[in-house]
Amino acid sequence: MKRDWKRSLFSFVLPWVGIGLLAFFWVRWNEPKAPVMPVGLAEVPGARLMYRYECGRCHKVALPGMDGKMGPPLRGLRDRAYIEESLRFPGRRVKHGYINGMPSFNQLPAAEIKELVEYVYQL
Ligand code: HEC
């Protein structure tokens, strides 16, 4: 009797535990990875918001993990008013060659808009 109990544990229960563990880790390893903010950038003005609002999903930016293709690379925009307009009302002037696909950030607090504008301005 004792032997039978052991046999069923090893031949039936343990394989399923193994399959369960494999499935669990397979799913975890295959989860899409959001751009993770490198330690140290959490306090950097501008950069921290670029991660919080995931600009890098659509824009290529000079920050780790930000390599989006939907919008233009953010670089050399030397016009604060234009950058602010792009954030608040992206549909007003759609950049040639790109779709009107950027969400509006008009609801952000003015201080955050300013922080983002300054950051994009100096890229
Ligand atoms: C869902 C995709 C998406 C996200 C997220 C996104 N953008 Fe955009 N963005 C676009 C697209 C597409 C364009 C080009 C069309 C246009 O001009 O509206 C664009 C245009 C811009 C422009 C104008 C660029 C130029 O060369 O004229 C700026 C500046 C900009 N985005 C900044 C940002 C910032 C800063 C963030 C994060 C707070 C952000 N975007 C988030 C898709 C996105």
mmCIF file of C-alpha atoms and ligand atoms in Angstrom:
data_model
loop_
_atom_site.group_PDB
_atom_site.id
_atom_site.type_symbol
_atom_site.label_atom_id
_atom_site.label_comp_id
_atom_site.label_asym_id
_atom_site.label_seq_id
_atom_site.Cartn_x
_atom_site.Cartn_y
_atom_site.Cartn_z
ATOM 1 C CA MET A 1 0.000 0.000 0.000
ATOM 2 C CA LYS A 2 2.741 2.395 0.969
ATOM 3 C CA ARG A 3 4.478 1.748 -2.347
ATOM 4 C CA ASP A 4 1.353 2.526 -4.365
ATOM 5 C CA TRP A 5 0.941 5.871 -2.698
ATOM 6 C CA LYS A 6 4.514 6.784 -3.505
ATOM 7 C CA ARG A 7 4.227 5.578 -7.062
ATOM 8 C CA SER A 8 1.199 7.726 -7.783
ATOM 9 C CA LEU A 9 2.952 10.740 -6.279
ATOM 10 C CA PHE A 10 5.947 10.363 -8.578
ATOM 11 C CA SER A 11 4.182 9.250 -11.718
ATOM 12 C CA PHE A 12 1.185 11.557 -11.628
ATOM 13 C CA VAL A 13 1.486 14.505 -9.259
ATOM 14 C CA LEU A 14 5.069 15.561 -9.822
ATOM 15 C CA PRO A 15 4.897 15.728 -13.648
ATOM 16 C CA TRP A 16 1.952 18.083 -13.391
ATOM 17 C CA VAL A 17 3.753 20.242 -10.877
ATOM 18 C CA GLY A 18 6.644 20.406 -13.356
ATOM 19 C CA ILE A 19 4.380 21.293 -16.248
ATOM 20 C CA GLY A 20 2.737 23.993 -14.134
ATOM 21 C CA LEU A 21 6.080 25.533 -13.229
ATOM 22 C CA LEU A 22 7.264 25.464 -16.858
ATOM 23 C CA ALA A 23 4.063 27.148 -18.029
ATOM 24 C CA PHE A 24 4.352 29.781 -15.310
ATOM 25 C CA PHE A 25 7.899 30.743 -16.217
ATOM 26 C CA TRP A 26 7.281 30.509 -19.952
ATOM 27 C CA VAL A 27 4.522 33.108 -19.624
ATOM 28 C CA ARG A 28 6.671 35.327 -17.406
ATOM 29 C CA TRP A 29 9.614 35.213 -19.828
ATOM 30 C CA ASN A 30 7.426 36.058 -22.805
ATOM 31 C CA GLU A 31 5.646 39.050 -21.326
ATOM 32 C CA PRO A 32 6.261 42.188 -23.433
ATOM 33 C CA LYS A 33 8.706 44.376 -21.612
ATOM 34 C CA ALA A 34 7.839 48.042 -21.087
ATOM 35 C CA PRO A 35 10.821 50.408 -21.333
ATOM 36 C CA VAL A 36 12.215 50.307 -17.829
ATOM 37 C CA MET A 37 13.644 53.486 -16.390
ATOM 38 C CA PRO A 38 17.310 52.964 -15.525
ATOM 39 C CA VAL A 39 18.155 53.583 -11.894
ATOM 40 C CA GLY A 40 19.352 57.157 -11.547
ATOM 41 C CA LEU A 41 17.024 58.708 -14.115
ATOM 42 C CA ALA A 42 14.076 58.794 -11.706
ATOM 43 C CA GLU A 43 15.264 62.163 -10.410
ATOM 44 C CA VAL A 44 16.386 63.661 -13.721
ATOM 45 C CA PRO A 45 13.937 66.412 -14.726
ATOM 46 C CA GLY A 46 12.269 65.701 -18.052
ATOM 47 C CA ALA A 47 13.712 62.222 -18.501
ATOM 48 C CA ARG A 48 11.584 60.903 -15.612
ATOM 49 C CA LEU A 49 8.431 62.158 -17.347
ATOM 50 C CA MET A 50 9.530 60.754 -20.703
ATOM 51 C CA TYR A 51 9.406 57.325 -19.020
ATOM 52 C CA ARG A 52 6.235 58.006 -17.055
ATOM 53 C CA TYR A 53 4.302 58.990 -20.191
ATOM 54 C CA GLU A 54 6.023 56.408 -22.408
ATOM 55 C CA CYS A 55 7.112 58.795 -25.184
ATOM 56 C CA GLY A 56 9.628 56.099 -26.157
ATOM 57 C CA ARG A 57 6.882 53.746 -27.323
ATOM 58 C CA CYS A 58 6.515 55.991 -30.385
ATOM 59 C CA HIS A 59 9.633 58.176 -30.510
ATOM 60 C CA LYS A 60 13.299 57.455 -30.753
ATOM 61 C CA VAL A 61 14.855 59.485 -27.969
ATOM 62 C CA ALA A 62 18.414 59.622 -26.647
ATOM 63 C CA LEU A 63 17.400 57.616 -23.571
ATOM 64 C CA PRO A 64 17.877 53.892 -22.865
ATOM 65 C CA GLY A 65 15.080 51.737 -24.294
ATOM 66 C CA MET A 66 13.339 54.551 -26.162
ATOM 67 C CA ASP A 67 13.291 53.418 -29.744
ATOM 68 C CA GLY A 68 9.750 53.945 -31.040
ATOM 69 C CA LYS A 69 9.024 54.122 -34.762
ATOM 70 C CA MET A 70 5.524 55.571 -34.995
ATOM 71 C CA GLY A 71 6.554 59.201 -34.512
ATOM 72 C CA PRO A 72 9.620 61.192 -35.618
ATOM 73 C CA PRO A 73 12.840 60.902 -33.618
ATOM 74 C CA LEU A 74 12.898 63.724 -31.077
ATOM 75 C CA ARG A 75 16.024 65.700 -31.739
ATOM 76 C CA GLY A 76 16.994 69.231 -32.681
ATOM 77 C CA LEU A 77 13.572 70.792 -32.149
ATOM 78 C CA ARG A 78 14.596 74.314 -31.211
ATOM 79 C CA ASP A 79 11.143 75.866 -30.805
ATOM 80 C CA ARG A 80 9.539 75.704 -27.353
ATOM 81 C CA ALA A 81 6.144 76.951 -28.561
ATOM 82 C CA TYR A 82 6.021 74.280 -31.261
ATOM 83 C CA ILE A 83 6.981 71.523 -28.795
ATOM 84 C CA GLU A 84 4.300 72.669 -26.353
ATOM 85 C CA GLU A 85 1.729 72.743 -29.139
ATOM 86 C CA SER A 86 2.787 69.223 -30.184
ATOM 87 C CA LEU A 87 2.173 68.016 -26.631
ATOM 88 C CA ARG A 88 -1.138 69.780 -26.061
ATOM 89 C CA PHE A 89 -2.683 69.592 -29.528
ATOM 90 C CA PRO A 90 -0.722 67.037 -31.576
ATOM 91 C CA GLY A 91 -3.307 67.077 -34.362
ATOM 92 C CA ARG A 92 -2.859 70.753 -35.214
ATOM 93 C CA ARG A 93 0.332 70.388 -37.192
ATOM 94 C CA VAL A 94 0.922 66.775 -38.125
ATOM 95 C CA LYS A 95 4.478 66.226 -39.223
ATOM 96 C CA HIS A 96 4.752 65.336 -42.898
ATOM 97 C CA GLY A 97 5.214 61.620 -43.437
ATOM 98 C CA TYR A 98 3.676 60.605 -40.094
ATOM 99 C CA ILE A 99 0.171 59.680 -39.037
ATOM 100 C CA ASN A 100 -1.882 61.768 -36.631
ATOM 101 C CA GLY A 101 -1.379 59.169 -33.915
ATOM 102 C CA MET A 102 -0.062 61.037 -30.915
ATOM 103 C CA PRO A 103 -2.297 61.309 -27.856
ATOM 104 C CA SER A 104 -2.798 64.764 -26.371
ATOM 105 C CA PHE A 105 -1.006 65.534 -23.122
ATOM 106 C CA ASN A 106 -3.042 68.705 -22.605
ATOM 107 C CA GLN A 107 -4.392 67.361 -19.298
ATOM 108 C CA LEU A 108 -0.939 67.317 -17.669
ATOM 109 C CA PRO A 109 -0.163 69.916 -14.991
ATOM 110 C CA ALA A 110 1.487 73.021 -16.445
ATOM 111 C CA ALA A 111 4.700 72.287 -14.540
ATOM 112 C CA GLU A 112 5.020 68.881 -16.223
ATOM 113 C CA ILE A 113 4.365 70.337 -19.680
ATOM 114 C CA LYS A 114 7.108 72.878 -19.026
ATOM 115 C CA GLU A 115 9.494 70.174 -17.828
ATOM 116 C CA LEU A 116 8.857 68.077 -20.940
ATOM 117 C CA VAL A 117 9.203 71.063 -23.276
ATOM 118 C CA GLU A 118 12.570 71.988 -21.747
ATOM 119 C CA TYR A 119 13.764 68.418 -22.023
ATOM 120 C CA VAL A 120 12.749 67.937 -25.674
ATOM 121 C CA TYR A 121 14.155 71.395 -26.520
ATOM 122 C CA GLN A 122 17.681 70.427 -25.465
ATOM 123 C CA LEU A 123 17.724 67.008 -27.177
HETATM 124 C C1 HEC B 1 1.167 56.711 -29.439
HETATM 125 C C2 HEC B 1 2.373 57.253 -29.994
HETATM 126 C C3 HEC B 1 2.972 58.516 -29.407
HETATM 127 C C4 HEC B 1 3.255 58.803 -28.094
HETATM 128 C C5 HEC B 1 3.010 57.939 -26.865
HETATM 129 C C6 HEC B 1 3.893 60.101 -28.110
HETATM 130 N N1 HEC B 1 3.959 60.573 -29.376
HETATM 131 FE FE1 HEC B 1 4.789 62.360 -29.954
HETATM 132 N N2 HEC B 1 4.212 62.007 -31.900
HETATM 133 C C7 HEC B 1 3.640 60.830 -32.358
HETATM 134 C C8 HEC B 1 3.424 60.941 -33.801
HETATM 135 C C9 HEC B 1 2.823 59.860 -34.679
HETATM 136 C C10 HEC B 1 3.898 62.213 -34.192
HETATM 137 C C11 HEC B 1 3.918 62.787 -35.616
HETATM 138 C C12 HEC B 1 2.582 63.381 -35.985
HETATM 139 C C13 HEC B 1 2.369 64.725 -35.380
HETATM 140 O O1 HEC B 1 3.168 65.646 -35.661
HETATM 141 O O2 HEC B 1 1.408 64.890 -34.616
HETATM 142 C C14 HEC B 1 4.396 62.858 -32.973
HETATM 143 C C15 HEC B 1 4.961 64.137 -32.917
HETATM 144 C C16 HEC B 1 5.602 64.674 -31.805
HETATM 145 C C17 HEC B 1 6.331 65.924 -31.793
HETATM 146 C C18 HEC B 1 6.572 66.829 -33.001
HETATM 147 C C19 HEC B 1 7.849 66.311 -33.646
HETATM 148 C C20 HEC B 1 8.303 67.018 -34.884
HETATM 149 O O3 HEC B 1 9.426 66.710 -35.335
HETATM 150 O O4 HEC B 1 7.547 67.825 -35.447
HETATM 151 C C21 HEC B 1 6.817 66.094 -30.531
HETATM 152 C C22 HEC B 1 7.666 67.254 -30.011
HETATM 153 C C23 HEC B 1 6.382 64.960 -29.745
HETATM 154 N N3 HEC B 1 5.642 64.112 -30.554
HETATM 155 C C24 HEC B 1 6.691 64.768 -28.403
HETATM 156 C C25 HEC B 1 6.203 63.712 -27.634
HETATM 157 C C26 HEC B 1 6.460 63.578 -26.221
HETATM 158 C C27 HEC B 1 7.341 64.519 -25.392
HETATM 159 C C28 HEC B 1 5.794 62.459 -25.811
HETATM 160 C C29 HEC B 1 5.660 61.920 -24.410
HETATM 161 C C30 HEC B 1 5.135 62.839 -23.414
HETATM 162 C C31 HEC B 1 5.143 61.896 -26.987
HETATM 163 N N4 HEC B 1 5.422 62.677 -28.062
HETATM 164 C C32 HEC B 1 4.361 60.730 -26.965
HETATM 165 C C33 HEC B 1 3.303 59.732 -31.597
HETATM 166 C C34 HEC B 1 3.406 59.648 -30.213
#
